[in-house]
Short mmCIF file of C-alpha atoms in Angstrom, two decimals:
data_model
loop_
_atom_site.label_atom_id
_atom_site.label_comp_id
_atom_site.label_asym_id
_atom_site.label_seq_id
_atom_site.Cartn_x
_atom_site.Cartn_y
_atom_site.Cartn_z
CA MET A 1 95.23 101.47 100.67
CA ILE A 2 97.53 102.62 103.46
CA ASP A 3 97.73 100.88 106.80
CA TYR A 4 100.04 101.91 109.59
CA THR A 5 100.67 100.56 113.06
CA PHE A 6 103.37 101.24 115.61
CA ASN A 7 105.15 98.13 116.86
CA LYS A 8 106.09 99.15 120.42
CA SER A 9 108.30 96.14 121.09
CA GLU A 10 110.41 96.85 117.97
CA GLY A 11 110.00 100.62 118.12
CA ILE A 12 109.17 100.75 114.42
CA LEU A 13 106.26 102.34 112.58
CA LEU A 14 105.02 99.76 110.08
CA ILE A 15 103.39 101.17 106.96
CA THR A 16 101.82 98.92 104.34
CA VAL A 17 100.86 100.38 101.00
CA SER A 18 98.88 98.43 98.41
CA GLY A 19 96.93 99.19 95.27
CA PHE A 20 97.14 102.44 93.38
CA PHE A 21 98.92 105.15 95.30
CA GLY A 22 98.92 108.78 94.13
CA ILE A 23 100.01 112.14 95.48
CA ASN A 24 96.93 112.58 97.69
CA HIS A 25 97.60 109.19 99.29
CA MET A 26 101.20 110.24 99.86
CA PHE A 27 100.10 113.48 101.52
CA LYS A 28 97.67 111.56 103.74
CA ALA A 29 100.40 109.14 104.82
CA ILE A 30 102.87 111.93 105.61
CA ASP A 31 100.26 113.90 107.54
CA SER A 32 99.08 110.82 109.45
CA PHE A 33 102.39 109.87 110.99
CA SER A 34 103.55 113.46 111.37
CA ASN A 35 100.52 114.43 113.40
CA ASP A 36 100.64 111.36 115.65
CA ASP A 37 102.07 112.68 118.92
CA SER A 38 102.31 109.17 120.38
CA LEU A 39 105.17 108.25 118.02
CA PRO A 40 108.78 108.64 119.18
CA ARG A 41 110.66 111.76 118.11
CA ASP A 42 113.46 109.51 116.82
CA LEU A 43 111.22 107.65 114.42
CA ARG A 44 112.03 104.49 112.49
CA ILE A 45 109.68 103.61 109.63
CA LEU A 46 109.41 100.33 107.74
CA GLU A 47 107.25 100.86 104.66
CA ASP A 48 106.25 97.84 102.62
CA ALA A 49 105.22 99.13 99.20
CA ARG A 50 105.95 95.97 97.22
CA PHE A 51 102.33 95.57 96.19
CA SER A 52 101.62 99.20 95.33
CA ASN A 53 101.29 100.90 91.99
CA ILE A 54 102.66 104.42 92.42
CA THR A 55 100.87 106.85 90.12
CA LEU A 56 103.08 109.86 90.80
CA ILE A 57 104.51 111.91 88.00
CA GLU A 58 107.90 113.59 88.11
CA ASP A 59 106.38 117.08 88.50
CA GLU A 60 104.70 115.99 91.76
CA LEU A 61 107.94 114.96 93.40
CA HIS A 62 108.75 118.48 94.63
CA LEU A 63 105.29 118.69 96.26
CA ILE A 64 106.00 115.55 98.29
CA ILE A 65 109.39 116.92 99.31
CA GLU A 66 107.84 120.20 100.44
CA ARG A 67 105.18 118.33 102.44
CA LEU A 68 107.86 116.25 104.16
CA LYS A 69 109.96 119.34 104.90
CA SER A 70 106.96 121.05 106.48
CA HIS A 71 106.71 118.24 109.08
CA LEU A 72 110.34 117.39 109.79
CA PHE A 73 110.68 119.90 112.62
CA LYS A 74 108.41 117.64 114.70
CA PHE A 75 111.09 114.93 114.84
CA ASN A 76 114.69 114.69 115.98
CA SER A 77 115.32 112.11 113.29
CA ILE A 78 113.49 109.84 110.88
CA ARG A 79 115.01 106.65 109.43
CA HIS A 80 112.69 105.45 106.67
CA ALA A 81 113.23 102.06 105.02
CA VAL A 82 110.95 101.46 102.05
CA ILE A 83 110.63 98.16 100.22
CA HIS A 84 109.94 98.42 96.48
CA LEU A 85 110.07 95.92 93.66
CA ASP A 86 109.12 98.20 90.76
CA PRO A 87 112.09 100.06 89.21
CA VAL A 88 110.17 103.33 88.71
CA ASN A 89 108.95 103.35 92.31
CA THR A 90 112.49 102.56 93.44
CA ALA A 91 113.84 105.48 91.41
CA PHE A 92 111.31 107.95 92.85
CA ALA A 93 112.06 106.85 96.42
CA GLY A 94 115.79 107.01 95.72
CA LEU A 95 115.47 110.59 94.46
CA VAL A 96 113.65 111.64 97.62
CA GLY A 97 116.32 109.95 99.72
CA ASP A 98 119.08 111.74 97.80
CA ILE A 99 117.44 115.14 98.23
CA PHE A 100 117.26 114.71 102.02
CA SER A 101 120.75 113.30 102.30
CA GLY A 102 122.58 114.69 105.34
CA GLY A 103 119.54 115.95 107.25
CA ASN A 104 117.36 114.51 109.98
CA TYR A 105 115.37 112.43 107.42
CA ILE A 106 117.15 109.45 105.90
CA LEU A 107 115.37 107.26 103.36
CA LYS A 108 116.83 104.05 101.95
CA VAL A 109 115.23 101.71 99.43
CA PHE A 110 115.36 97.93 99.78
CA SER A 111 114.05 94.93 97.89
CA GLU A 112 114.00 92.60 100.91
CA GLN A 113 112.37 93.16 104.31
CA GLU A 114 115.20 91.55 106.29
CA TYR A 115 117.75 94.05 104.92
CA ALA A 116 115.42 96.97 105.62
CA ILE A 117 114.94 95.87 109.23
CA HIS A 118 118.67 95.34 109.66
CA TRP A 119 119.36 98.89 108.43
CA LEU A 120 116.69 100.35 110.74
CA ASN A 121 118.26 98.63 113.73
CA ILE A 122 121.75 100.00 113.09
CA VAL A 123 122.37 102.73 115.65
#
């Protein structure tokens, strides 16, 4: 399950992911926020995926990266903090973050929500 809401007072898109989460879910999530014209063009995302079971395989990682790249032009910048507890999920997210290093999409992985929020609020 994916749930997302924009917290206007904080200026952060909150995404909650739970249950089994595969490539089609990932595509749906990327497409959902990318096609939402009401979101700011300098987007900050807090994704809580602590209670998700990612079912991606390594060969699908490049498909996710390509999907993200196809939407990045819609934003000036995206700061994406994701909270994971599972080491495999953490590794996948870390790889995506490393691939986009230096561009307008920055992804960092955290184990605690307070650290993720702190990082998102750093200007």
